[in-house]
PDB file of C-alpha atoms in Angstrom:
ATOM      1  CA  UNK W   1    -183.142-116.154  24.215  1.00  0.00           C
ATOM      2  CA  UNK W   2    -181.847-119.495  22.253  1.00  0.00           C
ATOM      3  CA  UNK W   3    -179.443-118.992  19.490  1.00  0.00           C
ATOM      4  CA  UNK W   4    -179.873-120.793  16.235  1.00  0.00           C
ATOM      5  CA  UNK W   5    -177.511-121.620  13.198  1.00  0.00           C
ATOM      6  CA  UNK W   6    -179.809-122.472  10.562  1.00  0.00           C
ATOM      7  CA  UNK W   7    -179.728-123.553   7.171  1.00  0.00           C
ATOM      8  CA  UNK W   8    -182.756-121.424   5.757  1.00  0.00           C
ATOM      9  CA  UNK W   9    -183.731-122.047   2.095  1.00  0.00           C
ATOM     10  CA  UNK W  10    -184.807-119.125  -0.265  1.00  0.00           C
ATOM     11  CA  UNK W  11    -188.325-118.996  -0.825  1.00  0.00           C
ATOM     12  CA  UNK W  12    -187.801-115.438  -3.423  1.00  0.00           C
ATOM     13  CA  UNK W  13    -185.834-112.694  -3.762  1.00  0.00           C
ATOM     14  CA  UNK W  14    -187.750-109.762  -5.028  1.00  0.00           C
ATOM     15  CA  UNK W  15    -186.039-106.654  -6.369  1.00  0.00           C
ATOM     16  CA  UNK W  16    -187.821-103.701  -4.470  1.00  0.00           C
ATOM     17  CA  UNK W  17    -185.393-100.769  -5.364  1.00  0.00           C
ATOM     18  CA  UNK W  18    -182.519-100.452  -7.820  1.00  0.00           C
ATOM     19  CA  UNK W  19    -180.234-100.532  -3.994  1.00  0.00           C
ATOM     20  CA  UNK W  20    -182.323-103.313  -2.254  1.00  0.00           C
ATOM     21  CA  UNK W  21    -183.833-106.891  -2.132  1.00  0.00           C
ATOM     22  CA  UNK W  22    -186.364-108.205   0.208  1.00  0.00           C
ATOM     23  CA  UNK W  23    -185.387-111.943   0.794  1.00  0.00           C
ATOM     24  CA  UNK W  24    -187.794-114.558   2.284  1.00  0.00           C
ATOM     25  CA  UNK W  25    -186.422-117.405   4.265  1.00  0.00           C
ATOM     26  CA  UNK W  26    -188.455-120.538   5.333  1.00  0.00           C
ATOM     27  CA  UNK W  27    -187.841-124.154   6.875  1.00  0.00           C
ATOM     28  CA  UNK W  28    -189.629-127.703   7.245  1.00  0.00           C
ATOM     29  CA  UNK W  29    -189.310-126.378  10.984  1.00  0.00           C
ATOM     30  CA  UNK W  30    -191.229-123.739  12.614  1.00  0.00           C
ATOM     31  CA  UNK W  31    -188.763-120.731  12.613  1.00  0.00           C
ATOM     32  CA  UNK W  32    -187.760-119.602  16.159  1.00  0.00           C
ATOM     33  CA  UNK W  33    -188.987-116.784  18.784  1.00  0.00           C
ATOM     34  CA  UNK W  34    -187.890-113.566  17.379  1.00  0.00           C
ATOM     35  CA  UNK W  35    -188.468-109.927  18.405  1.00  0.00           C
ATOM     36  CA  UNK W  36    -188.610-106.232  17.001  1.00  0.00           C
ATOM     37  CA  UNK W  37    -185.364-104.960  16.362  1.00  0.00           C
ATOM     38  CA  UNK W  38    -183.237-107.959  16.888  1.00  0.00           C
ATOM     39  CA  UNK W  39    -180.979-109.070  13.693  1.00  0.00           C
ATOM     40  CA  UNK W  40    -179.364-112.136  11.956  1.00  0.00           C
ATOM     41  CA  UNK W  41    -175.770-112.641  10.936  1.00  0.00           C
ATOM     42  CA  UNK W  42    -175.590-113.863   7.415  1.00  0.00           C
ATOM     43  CA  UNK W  43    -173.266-116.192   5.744  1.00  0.00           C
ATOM     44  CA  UNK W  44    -171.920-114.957   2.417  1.00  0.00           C
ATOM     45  CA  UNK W  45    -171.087-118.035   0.120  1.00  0.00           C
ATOM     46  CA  UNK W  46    -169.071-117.356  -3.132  1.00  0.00           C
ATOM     47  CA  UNK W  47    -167.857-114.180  -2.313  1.00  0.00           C
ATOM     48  CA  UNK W  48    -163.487-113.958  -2.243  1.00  0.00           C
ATOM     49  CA  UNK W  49    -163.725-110.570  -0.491  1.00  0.00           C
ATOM     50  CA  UNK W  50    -166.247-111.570   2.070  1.00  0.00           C
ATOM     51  CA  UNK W  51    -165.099-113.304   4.922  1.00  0.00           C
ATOM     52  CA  UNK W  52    -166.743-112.320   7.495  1.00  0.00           C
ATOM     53  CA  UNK W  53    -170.917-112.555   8.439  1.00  0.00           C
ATOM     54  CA  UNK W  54    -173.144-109.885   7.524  1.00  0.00           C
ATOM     55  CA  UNK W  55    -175.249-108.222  10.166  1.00  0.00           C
ATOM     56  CA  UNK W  56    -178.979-107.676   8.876  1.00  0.00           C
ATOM     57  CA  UNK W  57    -181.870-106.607  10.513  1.00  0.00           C
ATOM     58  CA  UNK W  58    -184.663-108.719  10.986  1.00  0.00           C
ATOM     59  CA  UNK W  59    -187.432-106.885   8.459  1.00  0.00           C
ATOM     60  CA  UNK W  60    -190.467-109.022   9.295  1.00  0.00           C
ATOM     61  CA  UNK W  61    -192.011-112.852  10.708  1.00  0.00           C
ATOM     62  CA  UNK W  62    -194.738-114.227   8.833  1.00  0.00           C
ATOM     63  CA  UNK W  63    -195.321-117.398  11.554  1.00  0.00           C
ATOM     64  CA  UNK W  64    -197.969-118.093   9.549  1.00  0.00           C
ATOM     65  CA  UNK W  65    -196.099-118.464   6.177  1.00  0.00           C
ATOM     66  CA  UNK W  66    -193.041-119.508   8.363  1.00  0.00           C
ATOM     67  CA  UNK W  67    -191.287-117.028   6.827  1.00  0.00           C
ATOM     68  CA  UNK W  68    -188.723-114.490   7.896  1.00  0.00           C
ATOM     69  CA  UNK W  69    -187.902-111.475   5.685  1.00  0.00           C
ATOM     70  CA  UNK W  70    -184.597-109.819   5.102  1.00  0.00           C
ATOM     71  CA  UNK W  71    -184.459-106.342   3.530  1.00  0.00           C
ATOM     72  CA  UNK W  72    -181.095-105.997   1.968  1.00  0.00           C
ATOM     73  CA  UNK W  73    -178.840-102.854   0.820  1.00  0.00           C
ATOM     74  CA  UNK W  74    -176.845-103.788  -1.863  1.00  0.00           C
ATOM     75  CA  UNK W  75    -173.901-101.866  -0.990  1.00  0.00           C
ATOM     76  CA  UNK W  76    -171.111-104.196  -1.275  1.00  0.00           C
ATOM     77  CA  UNK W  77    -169.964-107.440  -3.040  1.00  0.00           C
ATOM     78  CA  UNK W  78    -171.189-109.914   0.324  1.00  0.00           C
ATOM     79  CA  UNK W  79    -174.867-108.241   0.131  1.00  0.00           C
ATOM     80  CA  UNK W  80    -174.241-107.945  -3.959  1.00  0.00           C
ATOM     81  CA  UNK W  81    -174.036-112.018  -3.555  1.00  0.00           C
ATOM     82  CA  UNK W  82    -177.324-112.038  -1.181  1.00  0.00           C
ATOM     83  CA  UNK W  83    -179.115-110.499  -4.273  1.00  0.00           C
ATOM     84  CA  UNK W  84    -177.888-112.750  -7.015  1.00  0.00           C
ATOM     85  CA  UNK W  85    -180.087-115.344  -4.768  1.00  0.00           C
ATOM     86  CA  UNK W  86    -182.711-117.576  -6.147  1.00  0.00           C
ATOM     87  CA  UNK W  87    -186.052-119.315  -4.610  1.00  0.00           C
ATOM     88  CA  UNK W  88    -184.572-122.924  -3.619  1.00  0.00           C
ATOM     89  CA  UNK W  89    -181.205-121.612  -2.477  1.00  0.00           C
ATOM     90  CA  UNK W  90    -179.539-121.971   1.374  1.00  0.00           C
ATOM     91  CA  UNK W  91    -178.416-119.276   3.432  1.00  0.00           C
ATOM     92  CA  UNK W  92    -176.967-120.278   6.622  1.00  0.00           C
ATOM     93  CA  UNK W  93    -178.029-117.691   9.597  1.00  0.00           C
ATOM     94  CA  UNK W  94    -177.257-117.275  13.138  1.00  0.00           C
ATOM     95  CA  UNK W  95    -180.266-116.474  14.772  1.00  0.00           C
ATOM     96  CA  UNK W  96    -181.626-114.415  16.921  1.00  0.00           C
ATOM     97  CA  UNK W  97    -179.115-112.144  17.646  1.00  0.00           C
ATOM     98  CA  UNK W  98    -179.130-108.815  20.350  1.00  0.00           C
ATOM     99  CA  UNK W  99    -181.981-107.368  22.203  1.00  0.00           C
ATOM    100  CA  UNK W 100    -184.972-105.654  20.846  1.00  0.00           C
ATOM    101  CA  UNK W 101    -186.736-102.732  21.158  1.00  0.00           C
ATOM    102  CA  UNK W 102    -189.434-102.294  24.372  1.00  0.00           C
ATOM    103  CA  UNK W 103    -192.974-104.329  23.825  1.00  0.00           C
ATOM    104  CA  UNK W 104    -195.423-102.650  25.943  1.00  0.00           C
ATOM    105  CA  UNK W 105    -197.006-105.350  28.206  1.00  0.00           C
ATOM    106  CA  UNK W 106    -200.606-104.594  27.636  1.00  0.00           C
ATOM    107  CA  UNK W 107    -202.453-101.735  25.554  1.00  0.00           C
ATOM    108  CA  UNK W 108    -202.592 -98.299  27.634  1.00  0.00           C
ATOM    109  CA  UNK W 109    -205.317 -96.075  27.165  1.00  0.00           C
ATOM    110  CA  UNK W 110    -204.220 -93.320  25.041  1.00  0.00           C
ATOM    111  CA  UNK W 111    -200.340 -94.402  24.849  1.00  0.00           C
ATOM    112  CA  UNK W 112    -198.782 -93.414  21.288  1.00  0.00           C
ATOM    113  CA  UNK W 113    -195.949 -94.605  19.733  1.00  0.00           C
ATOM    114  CA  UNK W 114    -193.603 -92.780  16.803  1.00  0.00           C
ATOM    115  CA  UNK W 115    -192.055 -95.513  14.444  1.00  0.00           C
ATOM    116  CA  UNK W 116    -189.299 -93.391  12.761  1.00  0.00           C
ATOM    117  CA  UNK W 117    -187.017 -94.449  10.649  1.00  0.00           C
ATOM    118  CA  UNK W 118    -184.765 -93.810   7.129  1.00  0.00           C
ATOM    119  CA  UNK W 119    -183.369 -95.364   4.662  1.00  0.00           C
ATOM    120  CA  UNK W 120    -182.785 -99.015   4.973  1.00  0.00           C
ATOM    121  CA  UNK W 121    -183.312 -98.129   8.995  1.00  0.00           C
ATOM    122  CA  UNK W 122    -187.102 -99.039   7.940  1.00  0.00           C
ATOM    123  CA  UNK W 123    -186.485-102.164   8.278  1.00  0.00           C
ATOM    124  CA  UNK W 124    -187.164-103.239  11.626  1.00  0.00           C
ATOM    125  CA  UNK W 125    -190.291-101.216  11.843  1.00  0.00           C
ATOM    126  CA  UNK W 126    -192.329-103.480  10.050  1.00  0.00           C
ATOM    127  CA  UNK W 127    -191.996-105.830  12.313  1.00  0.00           C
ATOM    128  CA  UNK W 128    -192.319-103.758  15.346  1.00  0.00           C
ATOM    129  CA  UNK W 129    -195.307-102.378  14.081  1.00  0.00           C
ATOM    130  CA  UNK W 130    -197.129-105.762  13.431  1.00  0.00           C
ATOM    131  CA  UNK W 131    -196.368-106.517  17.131  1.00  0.00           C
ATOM    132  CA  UNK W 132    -197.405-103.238  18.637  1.00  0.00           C
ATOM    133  CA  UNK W 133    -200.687-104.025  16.933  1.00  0.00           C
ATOM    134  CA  UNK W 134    -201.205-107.449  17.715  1.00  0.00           C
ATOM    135  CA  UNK W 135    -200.388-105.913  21.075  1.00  0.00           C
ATOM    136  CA  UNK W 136    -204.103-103.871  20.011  1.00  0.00           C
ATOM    137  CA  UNK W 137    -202.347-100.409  19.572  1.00  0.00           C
ATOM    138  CA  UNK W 138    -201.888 -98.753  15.937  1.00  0.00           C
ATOM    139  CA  UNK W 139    -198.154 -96.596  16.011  1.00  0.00           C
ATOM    140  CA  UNK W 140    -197.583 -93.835  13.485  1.00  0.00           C
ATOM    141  CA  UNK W 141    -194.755 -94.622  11.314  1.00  0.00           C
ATOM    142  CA  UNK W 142    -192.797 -91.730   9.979  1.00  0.00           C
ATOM    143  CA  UNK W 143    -190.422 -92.428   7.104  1.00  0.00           C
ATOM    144  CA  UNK W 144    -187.693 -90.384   5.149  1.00  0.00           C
ATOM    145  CA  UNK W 145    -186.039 -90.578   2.500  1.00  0.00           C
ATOM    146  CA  UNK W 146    -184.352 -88.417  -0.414  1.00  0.00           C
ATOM    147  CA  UNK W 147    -186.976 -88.787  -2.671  1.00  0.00           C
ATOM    148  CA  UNK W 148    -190.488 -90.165  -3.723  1.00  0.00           C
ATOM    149  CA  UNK W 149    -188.535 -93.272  -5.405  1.00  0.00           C
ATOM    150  CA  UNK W 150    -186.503 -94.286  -2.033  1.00  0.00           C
ATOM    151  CA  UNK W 151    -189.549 -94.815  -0.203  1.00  0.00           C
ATOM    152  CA  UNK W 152    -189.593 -98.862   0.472  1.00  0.00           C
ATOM    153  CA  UNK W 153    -192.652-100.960   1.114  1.00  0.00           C
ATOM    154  CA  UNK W 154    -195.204 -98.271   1.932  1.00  0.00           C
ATOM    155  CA  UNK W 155    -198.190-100.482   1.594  1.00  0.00           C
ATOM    156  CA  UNK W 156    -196.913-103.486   4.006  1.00  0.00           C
ATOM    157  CA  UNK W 157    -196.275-100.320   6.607  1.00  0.00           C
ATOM    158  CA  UNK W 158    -199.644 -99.318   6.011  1.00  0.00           C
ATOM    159  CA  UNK W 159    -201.175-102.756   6.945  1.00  0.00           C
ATOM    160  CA  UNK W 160    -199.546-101.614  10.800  1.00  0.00           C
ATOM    161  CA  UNK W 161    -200.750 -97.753  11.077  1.00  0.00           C
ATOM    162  CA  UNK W 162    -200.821 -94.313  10.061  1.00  0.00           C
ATOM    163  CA  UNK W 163    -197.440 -93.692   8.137  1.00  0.00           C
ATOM    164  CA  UNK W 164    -196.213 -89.917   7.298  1.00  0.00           C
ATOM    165  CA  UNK W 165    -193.279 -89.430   4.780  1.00  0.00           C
ATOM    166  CA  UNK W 166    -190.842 -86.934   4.205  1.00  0.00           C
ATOM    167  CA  UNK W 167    -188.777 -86.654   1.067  1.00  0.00           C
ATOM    168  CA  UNK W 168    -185.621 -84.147   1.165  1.00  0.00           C
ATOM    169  CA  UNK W 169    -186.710 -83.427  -2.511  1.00  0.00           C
ATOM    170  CA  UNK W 170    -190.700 -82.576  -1.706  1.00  0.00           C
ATOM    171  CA  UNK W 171    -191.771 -85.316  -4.434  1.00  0.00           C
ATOM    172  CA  UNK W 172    -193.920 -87.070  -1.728  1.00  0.00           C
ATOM    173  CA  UNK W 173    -195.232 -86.189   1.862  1.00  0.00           C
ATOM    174  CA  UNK W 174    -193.483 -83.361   3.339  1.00  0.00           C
ATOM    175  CA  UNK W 175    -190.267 -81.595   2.075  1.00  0.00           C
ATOM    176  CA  UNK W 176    -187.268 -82.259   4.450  1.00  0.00           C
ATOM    177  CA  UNK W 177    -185.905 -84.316   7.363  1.00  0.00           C
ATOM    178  CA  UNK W 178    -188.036 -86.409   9.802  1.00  0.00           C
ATOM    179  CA  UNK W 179    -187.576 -84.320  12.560  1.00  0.00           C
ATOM    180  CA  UNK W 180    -189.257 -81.351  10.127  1.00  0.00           C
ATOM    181  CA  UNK W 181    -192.707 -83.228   9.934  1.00  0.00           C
ATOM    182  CA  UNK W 182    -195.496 -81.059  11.248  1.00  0.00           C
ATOM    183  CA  UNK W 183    -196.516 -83.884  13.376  1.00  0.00           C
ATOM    184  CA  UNK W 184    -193.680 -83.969  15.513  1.00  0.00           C
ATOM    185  CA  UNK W 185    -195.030 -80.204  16.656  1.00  0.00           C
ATOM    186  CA  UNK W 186    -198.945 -80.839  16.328  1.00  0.00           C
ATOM    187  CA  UNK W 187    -199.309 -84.081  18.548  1.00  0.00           C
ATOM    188  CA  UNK W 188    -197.640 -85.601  21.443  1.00  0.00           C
ATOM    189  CA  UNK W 189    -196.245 -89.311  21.898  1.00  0.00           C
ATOM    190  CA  UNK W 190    -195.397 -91.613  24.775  1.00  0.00           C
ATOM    191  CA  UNK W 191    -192.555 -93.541  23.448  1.00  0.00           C
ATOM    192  CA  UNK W 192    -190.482 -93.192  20.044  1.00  0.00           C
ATOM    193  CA  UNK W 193    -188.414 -95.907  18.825  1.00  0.00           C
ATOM    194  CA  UNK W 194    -185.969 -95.204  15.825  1.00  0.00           C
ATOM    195  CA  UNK W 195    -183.759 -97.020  13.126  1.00  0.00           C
ATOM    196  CA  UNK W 196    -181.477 -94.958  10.060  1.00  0.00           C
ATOM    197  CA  UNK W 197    -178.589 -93.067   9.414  1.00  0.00           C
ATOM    198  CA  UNK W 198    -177.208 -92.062  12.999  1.00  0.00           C
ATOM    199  CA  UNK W 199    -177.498 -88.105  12.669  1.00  0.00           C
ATOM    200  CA  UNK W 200    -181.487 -88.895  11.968  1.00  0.00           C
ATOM    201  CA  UNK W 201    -181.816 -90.751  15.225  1.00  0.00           C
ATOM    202  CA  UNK W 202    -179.688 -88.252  16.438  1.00  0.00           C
ATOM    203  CA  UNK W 203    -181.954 -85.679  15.719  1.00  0.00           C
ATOM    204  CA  UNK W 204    -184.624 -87.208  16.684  1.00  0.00           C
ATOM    205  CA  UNK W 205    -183.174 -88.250  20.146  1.00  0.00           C
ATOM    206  CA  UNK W 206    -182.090 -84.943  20.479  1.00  0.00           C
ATOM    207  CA  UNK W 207    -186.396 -84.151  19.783  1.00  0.00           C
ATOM    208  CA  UNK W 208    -187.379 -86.434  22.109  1.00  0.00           C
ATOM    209  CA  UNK W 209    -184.699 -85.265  25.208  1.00  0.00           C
ATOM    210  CA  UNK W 210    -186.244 -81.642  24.900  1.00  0.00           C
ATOM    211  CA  UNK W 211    -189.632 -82.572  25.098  1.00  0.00           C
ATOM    212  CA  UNK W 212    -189.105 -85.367  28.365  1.00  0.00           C
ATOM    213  CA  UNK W 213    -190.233 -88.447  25.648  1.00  0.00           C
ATOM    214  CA  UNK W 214    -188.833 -91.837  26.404  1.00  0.00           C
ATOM    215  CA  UNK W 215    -186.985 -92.506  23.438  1.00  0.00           C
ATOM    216  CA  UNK W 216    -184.896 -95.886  21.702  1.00  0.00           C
ATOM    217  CA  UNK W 217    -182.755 -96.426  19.204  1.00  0.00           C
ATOM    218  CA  UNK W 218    -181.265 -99.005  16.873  1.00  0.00           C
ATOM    219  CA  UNK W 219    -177.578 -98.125  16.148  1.00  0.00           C
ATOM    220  CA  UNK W 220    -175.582 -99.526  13.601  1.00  0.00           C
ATOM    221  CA  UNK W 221    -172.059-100.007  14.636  1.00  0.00           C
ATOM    222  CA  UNK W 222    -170.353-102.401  12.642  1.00  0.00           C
ATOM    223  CA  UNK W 223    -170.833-106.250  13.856  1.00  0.00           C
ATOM    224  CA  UNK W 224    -168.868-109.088  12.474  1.00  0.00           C
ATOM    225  CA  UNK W 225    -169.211-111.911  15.041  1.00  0.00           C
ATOM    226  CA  UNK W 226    -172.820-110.939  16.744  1.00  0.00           C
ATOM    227  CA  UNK W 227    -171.954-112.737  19.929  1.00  0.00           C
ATOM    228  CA  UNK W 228    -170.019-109.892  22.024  1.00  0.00           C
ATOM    229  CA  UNK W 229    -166.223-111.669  21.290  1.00  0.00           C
ATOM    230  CA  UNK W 230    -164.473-109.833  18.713  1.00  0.00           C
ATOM    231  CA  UNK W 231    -165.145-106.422  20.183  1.00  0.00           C
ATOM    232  CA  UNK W 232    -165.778-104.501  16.572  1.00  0.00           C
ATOM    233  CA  UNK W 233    -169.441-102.833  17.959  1.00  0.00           C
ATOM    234  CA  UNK W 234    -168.193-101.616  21.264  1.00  0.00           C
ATOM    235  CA  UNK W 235    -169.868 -98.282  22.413  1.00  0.00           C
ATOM    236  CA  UNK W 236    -169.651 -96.648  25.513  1.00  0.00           C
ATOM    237  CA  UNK W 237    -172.581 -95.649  27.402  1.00  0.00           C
ATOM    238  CA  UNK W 238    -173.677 -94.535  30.773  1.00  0.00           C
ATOM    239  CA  UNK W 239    -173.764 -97.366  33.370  1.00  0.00           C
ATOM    240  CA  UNK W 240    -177.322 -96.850  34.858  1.00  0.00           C
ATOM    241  CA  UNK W 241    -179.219 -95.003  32.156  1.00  0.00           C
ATOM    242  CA  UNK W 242    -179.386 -91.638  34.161  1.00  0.00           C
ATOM    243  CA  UNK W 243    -178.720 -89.044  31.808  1.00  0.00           C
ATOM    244  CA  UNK W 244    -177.001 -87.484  34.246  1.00  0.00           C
ATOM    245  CA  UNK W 245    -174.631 -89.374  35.318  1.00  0.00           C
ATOM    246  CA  UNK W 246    -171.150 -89.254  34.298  1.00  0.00           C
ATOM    247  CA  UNK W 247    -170.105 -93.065  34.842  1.00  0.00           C
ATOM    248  CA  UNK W 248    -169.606 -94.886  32.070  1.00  0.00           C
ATOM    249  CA  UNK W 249    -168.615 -98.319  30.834  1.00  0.00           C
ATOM    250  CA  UNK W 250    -167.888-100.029  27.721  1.00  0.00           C
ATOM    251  CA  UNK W 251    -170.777-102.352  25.969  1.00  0.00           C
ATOM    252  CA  UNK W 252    -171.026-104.516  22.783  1.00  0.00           C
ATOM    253  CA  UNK W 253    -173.646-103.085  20.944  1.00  0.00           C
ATOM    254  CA  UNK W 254    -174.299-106.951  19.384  1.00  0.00           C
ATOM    255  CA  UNK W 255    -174.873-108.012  22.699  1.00  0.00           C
ATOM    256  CA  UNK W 256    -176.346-105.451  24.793  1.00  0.00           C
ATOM    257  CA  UNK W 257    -177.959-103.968  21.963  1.00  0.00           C
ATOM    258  CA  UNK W 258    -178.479-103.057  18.878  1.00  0.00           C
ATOM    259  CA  UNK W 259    -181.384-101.122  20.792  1.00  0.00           C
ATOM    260  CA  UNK W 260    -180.768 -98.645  23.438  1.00  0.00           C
ATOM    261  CA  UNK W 261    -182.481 -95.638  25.314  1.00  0.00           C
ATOM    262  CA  UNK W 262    -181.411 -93.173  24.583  1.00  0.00           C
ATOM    263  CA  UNK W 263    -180.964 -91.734  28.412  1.00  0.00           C
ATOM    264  CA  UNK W 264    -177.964 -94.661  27.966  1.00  0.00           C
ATOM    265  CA  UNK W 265    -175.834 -93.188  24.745  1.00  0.00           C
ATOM    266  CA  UNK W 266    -173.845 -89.766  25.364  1.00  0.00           C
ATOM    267  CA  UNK W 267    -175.110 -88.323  22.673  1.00  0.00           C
ATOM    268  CA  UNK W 268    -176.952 -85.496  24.531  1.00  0.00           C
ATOM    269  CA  UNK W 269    -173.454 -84.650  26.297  1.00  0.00           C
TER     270      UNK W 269
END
């Protein structure tokens, strides 16, 4: 897929948690092709300590609007900067980086598909979820978080599927983990595709090995160039996806990622 450095202007930045901002980008142009799950590397302007481009999934494409969407954790003083943004601003973007998680080709009779994710890990869900149902199937999402108040943009998931919580404190949808929700044990899926902190997706990969379910996830290593040359994101992972198998080989998760099955990682070793 083509790669794009783009000057995007700032069409709002919208404060949707004390820790994050959703920013939307637009252009005179027509954005570019994107998929579920792929990301955008970020230039931080203004920032002494930043020097580097931030790696940021992509949250959601409104063609329509010719907008893209950027859900930001404001965990250091680069992303700090992202926040202090206002409507009419530039942010320059490489775009679209890695590969994506798996689009079915056509609607299957009866196929379902678990959306799980936590934390900011949400964030490429949206997006996935508006495909898979342009695609004419509705995917349960099933998001976690510590409490009632972490729980980010409910309603826009809502506009996709059926979306379950959990909360580690009980103050909204079931008290625990993801991989504690009831529905995990009172319904079966075809495919689950995952995004969050890496013991949830491994947890839930872990879920999904036991019970034969074709599983993906997004990992997060850190990414500073998002082209596969400085070598920062390298995992190592099985060379033809047989769980298996014990040959392995060394793969920039930028590149050949962010998304993986999980019959790839070595997680399950």
């Amino acid at each position: 897929m083509k790669k794009y450095i783009l000057d995007l202007t700032v069409r709002s930045v919208e404060r949707v948690h004390e820790r994050y901002v959703l920013i939307k980008l637009t252009q005179q142009e027509a954005l570019p092709p994107m998929n579920p799950g792929q990301f955008v590397e970020v230039r931080v302007d203004g920032s002494a300590s930043t020097f580097l481009r931030r790696p940021i999934s992509i949250h959601f494409v409104d063609y329509q609007a010719n907008e893209l969407w950027l859900l930001v954790a404001c965990v250091g003083d680069g992303t700090r900067r992202m926040a202090e943004l206002k409507a009419g601003d530039t942010l320059n973007c490489v775009l679209p980086l890695g590969n994506g998680f798996s689009i079915p080709c056509d609607k299957i009779a009866g196929h379902k598909t678990l959306l799980a994710g936590g934390g900011v890990g949400v964030a490429p869900l949206l997006y996935l979820g508006k495909v898979l149902k342009e695609k004419g199937m509705e995917p349960t999402f099933l998001l976690g978080a510590r409490s009632a108040k972490d729980l980010l943009m409910l309603s826009e998931f809502e506009k996709y599927g059926r979306v379950l919580v959990t909360t580690e404190d009980g103050t909204m949808g079931e008290k625990g983990f993801v991989t504690n929700h009831s529905v995990l044990q009172q319904e079966t899926f075809n495919l689950i595709q995952v995004c969050g902190p890496t013991p949830m997706m491994k947890a839930v990969a872990r879920y999904a090995s036991e019970k034969g379910i074709a599983c993906e996830v997004s990992l997060e290593n850190l990414m500073a160039c998002g082209l596969g040359a400085c070598l920062c994101c390298v995992e190592k992972v099985r060379v033809d996806g047989d769980a298996s198998t014990t040959v392995t080989t060394n793969v920039c998760v930028c590149k050949e990622g962010p998304v993986f099955n999980i019959n790839r990682l070595l997680w399950q070793s």
